[in-house]
Structures are given as C-alpha cells and as structure tokens.
Short mmCIF file of C-alpha atoms and ligand atoms in Angstrom, two decimals:
data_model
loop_
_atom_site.label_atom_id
_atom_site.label_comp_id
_atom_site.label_asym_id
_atom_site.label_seq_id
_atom_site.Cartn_x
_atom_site.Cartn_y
_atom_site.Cartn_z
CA UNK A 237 3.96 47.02 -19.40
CA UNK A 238 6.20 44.75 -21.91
CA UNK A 239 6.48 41.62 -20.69
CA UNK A 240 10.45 41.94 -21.15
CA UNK A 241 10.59 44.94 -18.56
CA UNK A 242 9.75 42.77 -16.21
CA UNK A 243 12.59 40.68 -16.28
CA UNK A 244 14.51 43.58 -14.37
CA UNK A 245 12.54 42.79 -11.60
CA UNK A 246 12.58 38.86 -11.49
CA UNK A 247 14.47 38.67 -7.48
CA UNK A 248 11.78 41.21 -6.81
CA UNK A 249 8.70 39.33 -7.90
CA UNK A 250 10.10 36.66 -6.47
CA UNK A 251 10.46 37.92 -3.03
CA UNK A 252 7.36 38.96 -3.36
CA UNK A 253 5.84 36.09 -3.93
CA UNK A 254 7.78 34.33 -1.16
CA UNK A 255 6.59 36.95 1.56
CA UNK A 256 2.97 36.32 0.34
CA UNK A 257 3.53 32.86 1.39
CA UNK A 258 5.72 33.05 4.28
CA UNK A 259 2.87 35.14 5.73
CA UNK A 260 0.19 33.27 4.58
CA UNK A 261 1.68 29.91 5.84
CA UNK A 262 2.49 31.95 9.17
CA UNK A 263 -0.77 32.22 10.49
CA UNK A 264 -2.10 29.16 8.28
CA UNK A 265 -3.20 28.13 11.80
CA UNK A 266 -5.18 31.02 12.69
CA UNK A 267 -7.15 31.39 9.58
CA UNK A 268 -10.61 30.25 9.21
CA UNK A 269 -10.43 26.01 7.98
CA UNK A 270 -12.79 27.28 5.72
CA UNK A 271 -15.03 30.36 4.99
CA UNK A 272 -17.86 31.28 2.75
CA UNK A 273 -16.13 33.86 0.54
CA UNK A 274 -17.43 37.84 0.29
CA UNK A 275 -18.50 39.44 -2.74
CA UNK A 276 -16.51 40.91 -5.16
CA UNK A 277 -16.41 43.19 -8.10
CA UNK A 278 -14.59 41.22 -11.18
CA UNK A 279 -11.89 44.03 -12.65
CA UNK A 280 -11.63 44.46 -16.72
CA UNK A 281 -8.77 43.05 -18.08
CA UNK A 282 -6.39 46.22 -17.91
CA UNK A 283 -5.13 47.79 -21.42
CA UNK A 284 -1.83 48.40 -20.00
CA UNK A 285 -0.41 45.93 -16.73
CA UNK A 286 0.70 46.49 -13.73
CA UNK A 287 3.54 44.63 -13.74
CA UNK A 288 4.41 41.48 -11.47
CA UNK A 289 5.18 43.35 -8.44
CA UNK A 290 1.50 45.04 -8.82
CA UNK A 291 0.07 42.18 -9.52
CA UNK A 292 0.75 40.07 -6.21
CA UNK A 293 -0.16 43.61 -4.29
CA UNK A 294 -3.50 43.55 -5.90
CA UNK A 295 -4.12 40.38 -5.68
CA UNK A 296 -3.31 40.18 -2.35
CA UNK A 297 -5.07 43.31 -1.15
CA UNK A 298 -8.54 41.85 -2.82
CA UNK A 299 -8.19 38.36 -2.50
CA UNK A 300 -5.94 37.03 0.81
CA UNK A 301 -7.95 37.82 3.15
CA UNK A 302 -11.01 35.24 1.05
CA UNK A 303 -8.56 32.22 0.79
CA UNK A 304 -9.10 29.26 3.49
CA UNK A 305 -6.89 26.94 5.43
CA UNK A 306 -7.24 24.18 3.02
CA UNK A 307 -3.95 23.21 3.59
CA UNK A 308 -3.77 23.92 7.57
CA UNK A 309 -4.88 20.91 10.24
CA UNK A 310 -8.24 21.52 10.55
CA UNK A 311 -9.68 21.07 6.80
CA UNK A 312 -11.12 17.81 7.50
CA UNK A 313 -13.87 17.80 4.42
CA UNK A 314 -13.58 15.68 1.12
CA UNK A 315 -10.24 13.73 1.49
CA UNK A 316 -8.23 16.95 1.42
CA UNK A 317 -4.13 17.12 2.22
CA UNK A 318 -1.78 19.55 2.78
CA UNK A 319 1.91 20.65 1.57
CA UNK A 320 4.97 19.39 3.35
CA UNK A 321 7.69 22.14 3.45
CA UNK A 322 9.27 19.53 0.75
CA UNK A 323 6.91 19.24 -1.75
CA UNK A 324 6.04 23.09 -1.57
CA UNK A 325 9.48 24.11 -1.92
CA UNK A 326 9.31 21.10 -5.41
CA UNK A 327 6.15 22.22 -6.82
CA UNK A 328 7.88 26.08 -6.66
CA UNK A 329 11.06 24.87 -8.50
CA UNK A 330 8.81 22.79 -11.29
CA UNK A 331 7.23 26.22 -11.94
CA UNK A 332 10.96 27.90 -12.25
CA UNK A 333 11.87 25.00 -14.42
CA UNK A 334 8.69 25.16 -16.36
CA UNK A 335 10.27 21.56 -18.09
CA UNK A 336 8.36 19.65 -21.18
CA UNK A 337 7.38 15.98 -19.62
CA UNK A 338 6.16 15.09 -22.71
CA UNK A 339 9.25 13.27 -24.56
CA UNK A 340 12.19 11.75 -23.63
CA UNK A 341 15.74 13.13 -24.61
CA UNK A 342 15.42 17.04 -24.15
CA UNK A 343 15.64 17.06 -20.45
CA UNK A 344 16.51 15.07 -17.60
CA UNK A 345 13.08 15.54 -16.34
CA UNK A 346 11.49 12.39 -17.54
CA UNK A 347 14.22 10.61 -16.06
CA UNK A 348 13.09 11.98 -12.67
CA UNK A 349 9.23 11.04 -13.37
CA UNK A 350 10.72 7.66 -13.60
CA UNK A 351 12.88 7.16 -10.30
CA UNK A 352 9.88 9.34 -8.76
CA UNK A 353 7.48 6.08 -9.70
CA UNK A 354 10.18 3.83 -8.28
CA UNK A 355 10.20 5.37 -5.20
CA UNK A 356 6.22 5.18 -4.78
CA UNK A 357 5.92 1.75 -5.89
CA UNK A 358 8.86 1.18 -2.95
CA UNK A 359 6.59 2.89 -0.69
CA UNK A 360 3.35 1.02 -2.01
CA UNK A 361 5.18 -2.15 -1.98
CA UNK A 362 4.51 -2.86 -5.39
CA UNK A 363 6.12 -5.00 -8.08
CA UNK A 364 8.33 -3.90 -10.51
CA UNK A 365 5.73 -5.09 -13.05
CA UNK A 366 3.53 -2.01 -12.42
CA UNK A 367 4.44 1.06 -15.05
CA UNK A 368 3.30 4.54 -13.11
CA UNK A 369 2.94 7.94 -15.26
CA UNK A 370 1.71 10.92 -13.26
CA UNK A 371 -1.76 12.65 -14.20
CA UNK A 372 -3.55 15.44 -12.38
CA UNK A 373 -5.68 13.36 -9.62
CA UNK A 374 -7.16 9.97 -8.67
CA UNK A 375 -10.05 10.58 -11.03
CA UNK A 376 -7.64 11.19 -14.06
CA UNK A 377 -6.08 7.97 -12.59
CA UNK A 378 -9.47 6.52 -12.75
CA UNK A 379 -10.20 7.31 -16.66
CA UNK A 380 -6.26 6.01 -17.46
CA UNK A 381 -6.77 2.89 -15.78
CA UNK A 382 -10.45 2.21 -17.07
CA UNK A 383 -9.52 3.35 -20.63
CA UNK A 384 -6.67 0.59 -20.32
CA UNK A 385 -9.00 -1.84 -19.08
CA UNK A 386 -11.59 -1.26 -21.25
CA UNK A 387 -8.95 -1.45 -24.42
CA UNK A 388 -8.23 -4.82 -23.01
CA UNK A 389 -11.35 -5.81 -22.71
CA UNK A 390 -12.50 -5.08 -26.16
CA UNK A 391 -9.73 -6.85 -27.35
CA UNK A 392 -10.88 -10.21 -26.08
CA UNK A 393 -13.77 -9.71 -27.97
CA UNK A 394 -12.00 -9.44 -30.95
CA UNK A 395 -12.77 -5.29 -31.05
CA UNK A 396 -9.99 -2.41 -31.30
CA UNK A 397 -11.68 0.05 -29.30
CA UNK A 398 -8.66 3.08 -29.85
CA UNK A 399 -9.17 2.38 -33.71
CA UNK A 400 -12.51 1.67 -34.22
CA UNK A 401 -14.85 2.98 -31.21
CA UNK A 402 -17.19 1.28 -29.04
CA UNK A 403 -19.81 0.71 -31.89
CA UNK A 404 -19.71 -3.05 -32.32
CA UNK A 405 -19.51 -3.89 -28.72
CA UNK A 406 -21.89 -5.52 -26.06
CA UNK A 407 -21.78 -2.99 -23.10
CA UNK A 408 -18.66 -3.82 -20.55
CA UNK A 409 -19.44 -4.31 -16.88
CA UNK A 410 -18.05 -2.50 -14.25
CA UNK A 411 -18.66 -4.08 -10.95
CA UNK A 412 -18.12 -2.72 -7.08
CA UNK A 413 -19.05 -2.50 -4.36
CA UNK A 414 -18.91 1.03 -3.33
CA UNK A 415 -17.49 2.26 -6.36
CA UNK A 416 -16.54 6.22 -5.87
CA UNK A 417 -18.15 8.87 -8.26
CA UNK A 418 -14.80 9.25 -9.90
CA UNK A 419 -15.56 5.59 -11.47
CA UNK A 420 -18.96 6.55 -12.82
CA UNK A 421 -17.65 10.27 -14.20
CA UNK A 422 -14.80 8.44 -16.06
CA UNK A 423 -16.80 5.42 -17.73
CA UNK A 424 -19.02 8.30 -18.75
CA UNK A 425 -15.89 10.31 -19.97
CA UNK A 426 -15.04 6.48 -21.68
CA UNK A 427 -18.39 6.45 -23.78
CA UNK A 428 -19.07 3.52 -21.71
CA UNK A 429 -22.02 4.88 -19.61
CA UNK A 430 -22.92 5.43 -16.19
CA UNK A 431 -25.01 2.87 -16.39
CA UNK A 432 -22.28 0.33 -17.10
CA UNK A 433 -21.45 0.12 -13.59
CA UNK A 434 -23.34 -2.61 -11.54
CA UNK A 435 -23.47 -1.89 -7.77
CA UNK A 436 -22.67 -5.70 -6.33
CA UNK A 437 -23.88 -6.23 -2.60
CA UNK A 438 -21.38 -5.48 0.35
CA UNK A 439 -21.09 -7.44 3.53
CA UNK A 440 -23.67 -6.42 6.35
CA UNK A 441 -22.36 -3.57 8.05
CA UNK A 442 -19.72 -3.21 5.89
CA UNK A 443 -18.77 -0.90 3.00
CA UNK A 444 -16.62 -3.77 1.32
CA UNK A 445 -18.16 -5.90 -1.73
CA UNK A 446 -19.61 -9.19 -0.71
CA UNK A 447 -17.22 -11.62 -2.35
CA UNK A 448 -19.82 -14.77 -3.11
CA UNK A 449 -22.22 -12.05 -4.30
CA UNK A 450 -19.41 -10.99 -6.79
CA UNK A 451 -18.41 -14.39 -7.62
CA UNK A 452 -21.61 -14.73 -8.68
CA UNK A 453 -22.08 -12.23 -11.08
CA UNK A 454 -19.01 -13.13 -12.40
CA UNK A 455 -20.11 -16.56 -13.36
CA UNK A 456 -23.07 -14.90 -14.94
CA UNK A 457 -21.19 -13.76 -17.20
CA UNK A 458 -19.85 -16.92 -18.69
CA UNK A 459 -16.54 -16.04 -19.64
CA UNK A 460 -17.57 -12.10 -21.33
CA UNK A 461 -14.75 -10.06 -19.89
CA UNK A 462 -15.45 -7.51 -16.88
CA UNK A 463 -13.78 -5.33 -15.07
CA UNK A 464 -13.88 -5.50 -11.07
CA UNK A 465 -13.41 -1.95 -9.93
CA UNK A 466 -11.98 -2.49 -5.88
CA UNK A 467 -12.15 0.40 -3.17
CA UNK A 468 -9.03 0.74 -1.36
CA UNK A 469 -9.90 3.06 0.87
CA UNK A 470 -13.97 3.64 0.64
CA UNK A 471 -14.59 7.36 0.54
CA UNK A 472 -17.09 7.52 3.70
CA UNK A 473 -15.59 5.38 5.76
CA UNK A 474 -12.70 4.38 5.12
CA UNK A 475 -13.42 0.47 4.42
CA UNK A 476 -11.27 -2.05 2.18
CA UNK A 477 -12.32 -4.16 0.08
CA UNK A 478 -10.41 -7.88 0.15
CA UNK A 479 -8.01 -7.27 -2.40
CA UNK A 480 -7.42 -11.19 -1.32
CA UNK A 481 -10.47 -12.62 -2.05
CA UNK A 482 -11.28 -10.67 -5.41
CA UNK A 483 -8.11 -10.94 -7.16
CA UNK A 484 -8.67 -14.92 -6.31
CA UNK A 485 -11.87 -13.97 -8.06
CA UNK A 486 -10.53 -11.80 -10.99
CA UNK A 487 -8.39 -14.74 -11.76
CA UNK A 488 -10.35 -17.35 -11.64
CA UNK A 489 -12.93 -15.52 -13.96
CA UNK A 490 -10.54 -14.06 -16.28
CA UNK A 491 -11.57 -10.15 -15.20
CA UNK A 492 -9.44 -7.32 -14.87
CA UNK A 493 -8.90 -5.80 -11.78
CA UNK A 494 -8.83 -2.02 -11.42
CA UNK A 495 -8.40 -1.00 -7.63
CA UNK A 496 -8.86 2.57 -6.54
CA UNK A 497 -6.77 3.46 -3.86
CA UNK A 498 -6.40 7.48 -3.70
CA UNK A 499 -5.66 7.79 -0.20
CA UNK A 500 -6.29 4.21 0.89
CA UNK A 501 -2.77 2.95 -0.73
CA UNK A 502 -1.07 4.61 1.95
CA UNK A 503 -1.89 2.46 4.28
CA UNK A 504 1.02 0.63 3.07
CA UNK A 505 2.83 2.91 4.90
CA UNK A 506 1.89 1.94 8.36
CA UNK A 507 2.90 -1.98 9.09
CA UNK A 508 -0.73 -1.79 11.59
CA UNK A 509 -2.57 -1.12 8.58
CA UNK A 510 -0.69 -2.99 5.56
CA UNK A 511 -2.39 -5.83 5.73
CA UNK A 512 -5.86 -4.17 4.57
CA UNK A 513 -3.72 -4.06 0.73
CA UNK A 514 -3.00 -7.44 1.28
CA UNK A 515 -3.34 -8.86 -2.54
CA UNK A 516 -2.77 -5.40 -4.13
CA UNK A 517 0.48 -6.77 -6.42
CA UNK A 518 -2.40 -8.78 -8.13
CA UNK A 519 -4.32 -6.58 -9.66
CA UNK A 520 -4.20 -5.15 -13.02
CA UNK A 521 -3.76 -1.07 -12.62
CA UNK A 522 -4.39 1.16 -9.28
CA UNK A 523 -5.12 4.68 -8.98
CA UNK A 524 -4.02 6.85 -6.40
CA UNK A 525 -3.59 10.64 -5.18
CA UNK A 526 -0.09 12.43 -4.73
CA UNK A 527 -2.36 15.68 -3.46
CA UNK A 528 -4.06 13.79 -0.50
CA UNK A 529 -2.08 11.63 1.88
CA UNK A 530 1.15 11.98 -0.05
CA UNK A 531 0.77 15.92 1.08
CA UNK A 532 2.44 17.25 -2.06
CA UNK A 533 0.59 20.83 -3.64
CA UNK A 534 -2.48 19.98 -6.08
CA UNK A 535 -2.82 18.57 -8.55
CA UNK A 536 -1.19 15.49 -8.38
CA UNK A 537 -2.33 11.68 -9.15
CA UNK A 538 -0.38 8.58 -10.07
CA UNK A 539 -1.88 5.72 -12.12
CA UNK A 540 -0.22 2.27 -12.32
CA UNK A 541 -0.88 -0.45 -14.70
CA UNK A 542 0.90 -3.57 -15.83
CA UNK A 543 -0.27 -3.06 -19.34
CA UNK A 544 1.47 -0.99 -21.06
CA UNK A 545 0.68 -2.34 -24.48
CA UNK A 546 -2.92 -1.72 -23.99
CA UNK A 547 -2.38 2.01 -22.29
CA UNK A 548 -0.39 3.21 -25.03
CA UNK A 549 -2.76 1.70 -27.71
CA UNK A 550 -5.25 4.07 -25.64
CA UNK A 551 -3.07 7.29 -25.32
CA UNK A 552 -0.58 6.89 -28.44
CA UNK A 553 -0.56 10.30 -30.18
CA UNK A 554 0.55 9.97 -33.38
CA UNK A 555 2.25 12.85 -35.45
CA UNK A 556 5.61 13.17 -37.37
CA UNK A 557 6.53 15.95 -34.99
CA UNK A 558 5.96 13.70 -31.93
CA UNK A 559 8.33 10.44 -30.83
CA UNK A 560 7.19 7.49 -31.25
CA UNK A 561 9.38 5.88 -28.44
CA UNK A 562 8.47 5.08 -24.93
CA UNK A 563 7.60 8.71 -24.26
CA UNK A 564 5.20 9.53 -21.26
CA UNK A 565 2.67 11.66 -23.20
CA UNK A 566 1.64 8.20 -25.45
CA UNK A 567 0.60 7.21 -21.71
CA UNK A 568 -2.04 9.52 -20.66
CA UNK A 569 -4.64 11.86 -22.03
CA UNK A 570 -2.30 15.17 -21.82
CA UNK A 571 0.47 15.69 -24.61
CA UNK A 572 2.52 18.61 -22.56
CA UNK A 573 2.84 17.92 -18.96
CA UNK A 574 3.80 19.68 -16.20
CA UNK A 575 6.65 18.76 -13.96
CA UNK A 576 4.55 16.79 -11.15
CA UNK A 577 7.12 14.25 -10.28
CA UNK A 578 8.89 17.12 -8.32
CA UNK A 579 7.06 17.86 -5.45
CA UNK A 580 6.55 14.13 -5.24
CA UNK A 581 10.26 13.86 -5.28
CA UNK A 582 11.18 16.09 -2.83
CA UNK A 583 8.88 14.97 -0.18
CA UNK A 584 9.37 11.47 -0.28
CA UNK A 585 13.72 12.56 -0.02
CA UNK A 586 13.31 14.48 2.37
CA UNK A 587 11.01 13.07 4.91
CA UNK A 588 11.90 9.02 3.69
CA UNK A 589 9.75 6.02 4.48
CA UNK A 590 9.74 6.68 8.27
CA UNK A 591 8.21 10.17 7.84
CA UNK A 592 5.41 8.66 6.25
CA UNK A 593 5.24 5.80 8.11
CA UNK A 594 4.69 8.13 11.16
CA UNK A 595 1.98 10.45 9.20
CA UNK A 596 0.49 7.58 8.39
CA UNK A 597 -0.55 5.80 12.01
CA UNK A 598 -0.69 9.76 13.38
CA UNK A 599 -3.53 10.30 10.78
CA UNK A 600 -5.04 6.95 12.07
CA UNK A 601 -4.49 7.24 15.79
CA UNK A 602 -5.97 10.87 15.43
CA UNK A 603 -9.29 9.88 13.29
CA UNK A 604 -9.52 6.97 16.24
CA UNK A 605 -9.06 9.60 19.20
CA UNK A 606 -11.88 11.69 17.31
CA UNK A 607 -14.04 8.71 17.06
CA UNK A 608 -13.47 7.84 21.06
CA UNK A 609 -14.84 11.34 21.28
CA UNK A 610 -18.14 11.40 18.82
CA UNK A 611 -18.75 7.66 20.35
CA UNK A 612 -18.62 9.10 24.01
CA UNK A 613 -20.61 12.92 22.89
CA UNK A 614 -23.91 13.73 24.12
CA UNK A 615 -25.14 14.70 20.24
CA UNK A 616 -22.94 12.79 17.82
CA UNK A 617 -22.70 8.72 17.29
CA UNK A 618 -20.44 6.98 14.95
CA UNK A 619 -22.07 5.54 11.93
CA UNK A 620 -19.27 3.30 10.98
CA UNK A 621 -16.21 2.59 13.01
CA UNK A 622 -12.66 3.88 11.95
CA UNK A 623 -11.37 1.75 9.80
CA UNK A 624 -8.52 3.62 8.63
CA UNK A 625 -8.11 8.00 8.77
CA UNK A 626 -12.19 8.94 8.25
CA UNK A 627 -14.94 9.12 10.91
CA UNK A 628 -18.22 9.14 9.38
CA UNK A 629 -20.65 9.73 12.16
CA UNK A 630 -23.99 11.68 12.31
CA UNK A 631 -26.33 13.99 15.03
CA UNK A 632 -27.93 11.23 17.51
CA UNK A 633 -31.21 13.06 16.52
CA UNK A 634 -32.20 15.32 13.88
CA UNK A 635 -33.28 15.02 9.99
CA UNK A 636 -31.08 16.54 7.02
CA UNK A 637 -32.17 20.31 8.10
CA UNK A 638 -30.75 20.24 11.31
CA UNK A 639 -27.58 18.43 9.99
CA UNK A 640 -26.89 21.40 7.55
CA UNK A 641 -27.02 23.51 10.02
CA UNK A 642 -24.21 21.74 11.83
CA UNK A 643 -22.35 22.02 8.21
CA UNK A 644 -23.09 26.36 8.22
CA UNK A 645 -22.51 26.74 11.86
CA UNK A 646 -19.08 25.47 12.01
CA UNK A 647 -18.16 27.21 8.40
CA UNK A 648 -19.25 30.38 10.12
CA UNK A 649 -17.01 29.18 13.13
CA UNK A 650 -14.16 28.48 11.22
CA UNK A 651 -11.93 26.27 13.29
CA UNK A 652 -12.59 23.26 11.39
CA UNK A 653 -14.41 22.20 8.41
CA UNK A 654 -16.32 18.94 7.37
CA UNK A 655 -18.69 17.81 5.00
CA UNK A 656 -21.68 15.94 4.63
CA UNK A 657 -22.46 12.15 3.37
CA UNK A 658 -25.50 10.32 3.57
CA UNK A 659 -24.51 6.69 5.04
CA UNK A 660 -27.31 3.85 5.15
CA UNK A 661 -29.97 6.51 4.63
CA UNK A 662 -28.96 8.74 7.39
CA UNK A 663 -27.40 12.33 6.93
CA UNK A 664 -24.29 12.40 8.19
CA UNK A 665 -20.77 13.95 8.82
CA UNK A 666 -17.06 12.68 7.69
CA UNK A 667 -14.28 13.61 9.22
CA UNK A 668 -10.92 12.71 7.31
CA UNK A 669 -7.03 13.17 8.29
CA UNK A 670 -4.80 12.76 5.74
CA UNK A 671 -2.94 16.62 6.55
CA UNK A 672 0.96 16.50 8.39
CA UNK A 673 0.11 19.60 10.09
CA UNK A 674 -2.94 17.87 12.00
CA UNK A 675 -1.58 16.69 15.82
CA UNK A 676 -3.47 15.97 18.81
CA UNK A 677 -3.66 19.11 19.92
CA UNK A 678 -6.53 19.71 17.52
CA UNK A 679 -8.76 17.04 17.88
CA UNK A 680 -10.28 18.51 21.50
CA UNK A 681 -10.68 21.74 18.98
CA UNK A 682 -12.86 19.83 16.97
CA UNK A 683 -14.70 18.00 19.56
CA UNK A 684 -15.41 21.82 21.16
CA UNK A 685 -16.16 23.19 18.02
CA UNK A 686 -19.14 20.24 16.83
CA UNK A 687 -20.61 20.34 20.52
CA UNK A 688 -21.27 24.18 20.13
CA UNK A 689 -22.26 23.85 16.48
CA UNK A 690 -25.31 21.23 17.41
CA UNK A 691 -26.51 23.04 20.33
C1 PLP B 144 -10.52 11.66 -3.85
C2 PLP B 144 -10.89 10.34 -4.42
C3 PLP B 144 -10.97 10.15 -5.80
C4 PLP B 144 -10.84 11.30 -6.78
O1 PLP B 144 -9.63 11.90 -6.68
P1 PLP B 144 -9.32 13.37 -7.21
O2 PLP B 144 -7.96 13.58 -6.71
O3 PLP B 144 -10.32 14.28 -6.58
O4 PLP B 144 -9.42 13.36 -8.67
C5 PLP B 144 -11.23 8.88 -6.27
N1 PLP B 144 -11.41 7.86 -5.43
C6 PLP B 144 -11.36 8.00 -4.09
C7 PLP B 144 -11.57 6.81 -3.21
C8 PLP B 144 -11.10 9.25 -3.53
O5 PLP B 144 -11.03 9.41 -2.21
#
C-alpha cells in the first residue's frame, strides 16, 4: 500500500488504535501481572502492506493476548509504574505532534520542557539553581549527571576531558554506598571503568553509607577531586542515604555530589517522608525517573544539575546547521528528542501536588500493610523493614532453588509479579509500589497468592 493512501483512513486507524486500548486497559485488571510469553513464528517483512487498519488487527490477533499487566496494580517487580489516564492521554498527543525538542525557536515545545522542569523541581522542592532536561530513564540520568561530574572533575586537574579524552588522567573515584547498577553501566559507558567505583561501608543493618567511613576516604584523598554518588531511594530496600551528613561531607572535601533518586525523590511528595531528602538542594546534579513513581508511559527520566557550563561542555554538538544557543540537545547525549515533557505535563495538571501527595503515602502505607503481612506469615520474614514503598523479604527456610520456584509459581499464577534480590547473602524477594492503580484491596491478593506459591 502507498503510504499516502493511508491518510484516507487516519479517524479510522485512530479509532482503532483507541479500541485496542480501551479494551486492553478494560480488563488491565484481569490479565495475568505477568506471563511467560508463547512461541511464535516471526512473519517476513511483507512486499506489499496491509495498511494501518491491518496492521493493529494483526498485531492484535498474534500478539494481545502475550502482553502483561505491567502497567496494572499487581506488577510489583523491578521499580515498575504505571500510566495515569493523564499522562497516557500526553504521551498519545506527543506522538500526534511528533515535535523536534532539539532547538529552540521552531516550536513552542521547548518552552513546555521548560515549565514541565519547573513544575518537578516545585514538586521536588528544589532550588531554582538546578537546570532539568528530560532523557529516556534514571540510568540516562545517571550517565548525564556523571559525564557532568566527571567534566568537572577533570577540570580541577587542569584536564579538558570533552576535548581531549581521559588519557592524561589519574582514575576518578566514585564512592557509595549501595550504588545501583545504573552507576557502574554508565561510568563504564564514561570510559571511566567499573572499577572506578569504590563500595564505602554502610551502617550495620542499614543500606545507607557509613558517613565517618566516607569521611575517611575522602581525606585519603588529599584534596584529588571525587565524586560521592548518594542513593535516594536504595533499590532493595528502599533506604536513604543522609543527604545531611554527606553534602556536609562533599563540602568540606571539595567533592561533587551526584544523588540518585529515581523513585526515591518522590518522597518529597509525602510531608511523612520528606525529611529522608533532607539536604537534597545541596548537591550537585540528581537523577530521577518520570516512568516509575511519576506514573507517566515509558520512557521517561529527568536529570538535574547546577552546572550547566560543565554539561554543555559534555553534550555541545557542534555543526553550522545546529544552534549554538541554549538549546536542549547541547544538554544530553540525543540530538532529536522526543516530546517527553508531555505526559509529564499532563499528569502533574491534572492530578496537582495533592494527587501525588496521596499516591505517594498510599504507595507507602500499602508496602507497610504488605510488610505487617510477610512479618506475621508462616513462610515469609522481612529482611529489611519498609523504609519507604519496597518490601524486601525472603522464604523463612529454603536455599536459592526453592526461592525460584516461588519466582515461576506465581508467574504461572499470574496475579502478581515480583522479583528476586539477594540481600546480606540471602535470596530473597522485593516487593515495590510505585503504580496509582495499586489500593488495598490487592495487598490480601498478594498475601494469598505468595502463601500458595511457597507451599
Ligand atoms: C530504576 C532505577 C535506576 C535506573 O532507571 P531506569 O529508568 O531503569 O533507567 C537507577 N537507580 C535506581 C535507584 C533505580 O531504582
């Protein structure tokens, strides 16, 4: 078919399209959290196409019925959100728009990036100071903010890393406490090595950096610049580091603070658990998720620094054909970009700092009522307590075998879905709520469905 026939039939596809969803999102509830998919037979690229209409038929006939409830209450694994009605409808429209983020002055668009930034550092709580650009995830977020810290730290040793590489240079510590594997993919993506990042101690029982341990290695270092990478949020369970105590630290040591708060920034949102970001406006660049607790589609990250200088020395891409102004694209490592802002937008008009305020302490009362339950269960015990929205917790007996087949059993079940961690040695379970749809209703679902799975 020419592509220009279709155009005929744009309301059509359309509808189409919406009905696919309408009924998917219908029974979102119903559907399996998660399922192992069924075989299937890849087609040949067809000589002549079916057209749009065809298209979402086929796909739908071979496909639907494969597709999980990622975005439905019960998804619990990884640090997984949903799609407010909101953000859905925004990510739809910055499709239809199909606008070019890169530069300023064609479009409107950028200008809504902007006041989209505003509103999140509003909702963070953060300064004016902090510049935001949107990438595609908390690891992109990751690589922006460690390529800007690394640029800066270069340059106190006298090194241009964007011009001239990472030749000349002494290796550049990373140091955390529980560091997320995001932190080690993107110092690899930096050329600075895996092995640049230096696990520092954390506080017994705790999953938060031991701050005399840190300032310690940081006076090792006599003065060579380092970059303290914080967990807002730890990705097991849930645990803060003192933003407090190591920007006091950062400071007084002359290192750069990098904190990584994908879902853990929103608890900012919810005045109970604010104070665990106490000290955040202090620190040098944060990273954080739109497509987790912000509940906008994927992919969707935000990045803040408060040096912009350094950034765009990073991400400038130079060409006669390209600005040169304060363009987005000269702050992170795409050149076209996709209208992300929107769905971001949307959600936080629509449903306002109360909405998210409420999501916020539901997601936390509901990750405490599940841990009430797994403390009080004949097989399960916590591992951690609930710091936040995850419950890490683990079989009261039972090695790694009989833990997987927890994992299989309720995958084959299908009303909810976790995955697996290893905490302090021990093979273990984390549950995490970061989805609008999840209420209270569900968690005696998921109590039910992990007693059957361990008998
Ligand atoms: C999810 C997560 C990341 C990575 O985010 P992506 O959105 O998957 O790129 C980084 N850090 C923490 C603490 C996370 O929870």
């Amino acid at each position: 078919m020419d592509i220009r026939d279709d155009r005929s039939n744009f309301s059509d596809i359309l509808a189409a399209a919406l009905t696919a969803a309408d009924e998917f999102l219908e029974r979102l509830e119903e559907r399996p959290a998660a399922l192992r998919p069924p075989p299937t037979e890849a087609m040949n690229l067809p000589e002549d196409g079916l057209g749009g209409q065809q298209a979402i038929e086929v796909f739908r006939q071979r496909f639907e019925a494969g597709l999980s409830a990622s975005s439905g209450p019960r998804y619990l694994g990884f640090v997984t959100g949903g799609s407010t009605p909101a953000a859905l409808a925004g990510d739809w429209l910055a499709a239809a728009y199909d606008q070019n983020l890169s530069n300023d002055g064609d479009s409107i668009a950028t200008t809504v990036e902007r006041e989209t930034i505003g509103l999140l550092r509003s909702l963070f709580g953060l300064d004016n100071s902090f510049e935001g650009v949107f990438v595609s995830g908390a690891t992109q977020a990751n690589v922006v903010a460690l390529a800007t810290a690394r640029q800066w730290a270069a340059d106190r040793l006298g090194v241009d890393v964007a011009a001239d590489g990472l030749w000349r240079l002494p290796p550049i510590p990373v140091l955390g406490g529980t560091p997320h594997a995001s932190i080690l993919k993107a110092v690899s993506i930096l050329g600075m090595g895996r092995g640049c990042v230096e696990h520092v101690p954390c506080l017994p029982d705790r999953q938060a950096v031991d701050p005399q341990a840190l300032a310690e290695r940081l006076a090792a270092l006599d003065g060579a610049p380092a970059i303290v990478s914080a967990s807002a949020g730890e990705v097991n369970t849930g645990d803060f580091d003192d933003l407090v105590e190591l920007s006091e630290l950062c400071r007084h040591h002359g290192a750069w603070l990098h904190v990584d708060g994908a879902f853990g920034l929103f608890a900012a949102c919810d005045p109970e658990k604010a104070e665990l970001l106490r000290g955040l406006n202090a620190a040098d660049s944060i990273a954080t998720d739109g497509h987790k607790w912000l509940n906008v589609p994927y992919d969707s990250g935000i990045v803040f620094t408060r040096h912009l200088e350094h950034q765009e020395s990073v991400f400038k891409a130079v060409a006669a054909y390209l600005g040169a102004g304060p363009d987005l694209l000269h702050r992170t490592p795409e050149n076209s970009r996709r209208f992300r802002a929107l769905p971001a937008w949307m959600t936080l008009m629509a449903y306002g700092r109360s909405g998210y305020r409420e999501l916020v302490s539901r997601c936390c009362r509901l990750a405490r009522r599940l841990g009430d339950g797994i403390a009080t269960s004949e097989h399960y015990e916590l591992l951690a307590p609930v710091h936040l929205d995850i419950v890490c917790f683990a079989l009261r007996k039972g090695d790694v075998e009989r833990r997987d087949r927890v994992i299989y059993r309720l995958l084959d079940d299908g009303r909810v879905y976790l995955t697996p961690t290893v905490f302090d040695g021990r093979p273990g379970l984390r549950a995490a709520f970061v989805n609008w749809r999840t209420g209270e209703e569900d968690i005696p679902v998921i109590l039910e469905a992990l007693a059957d799975a361990a008998v």
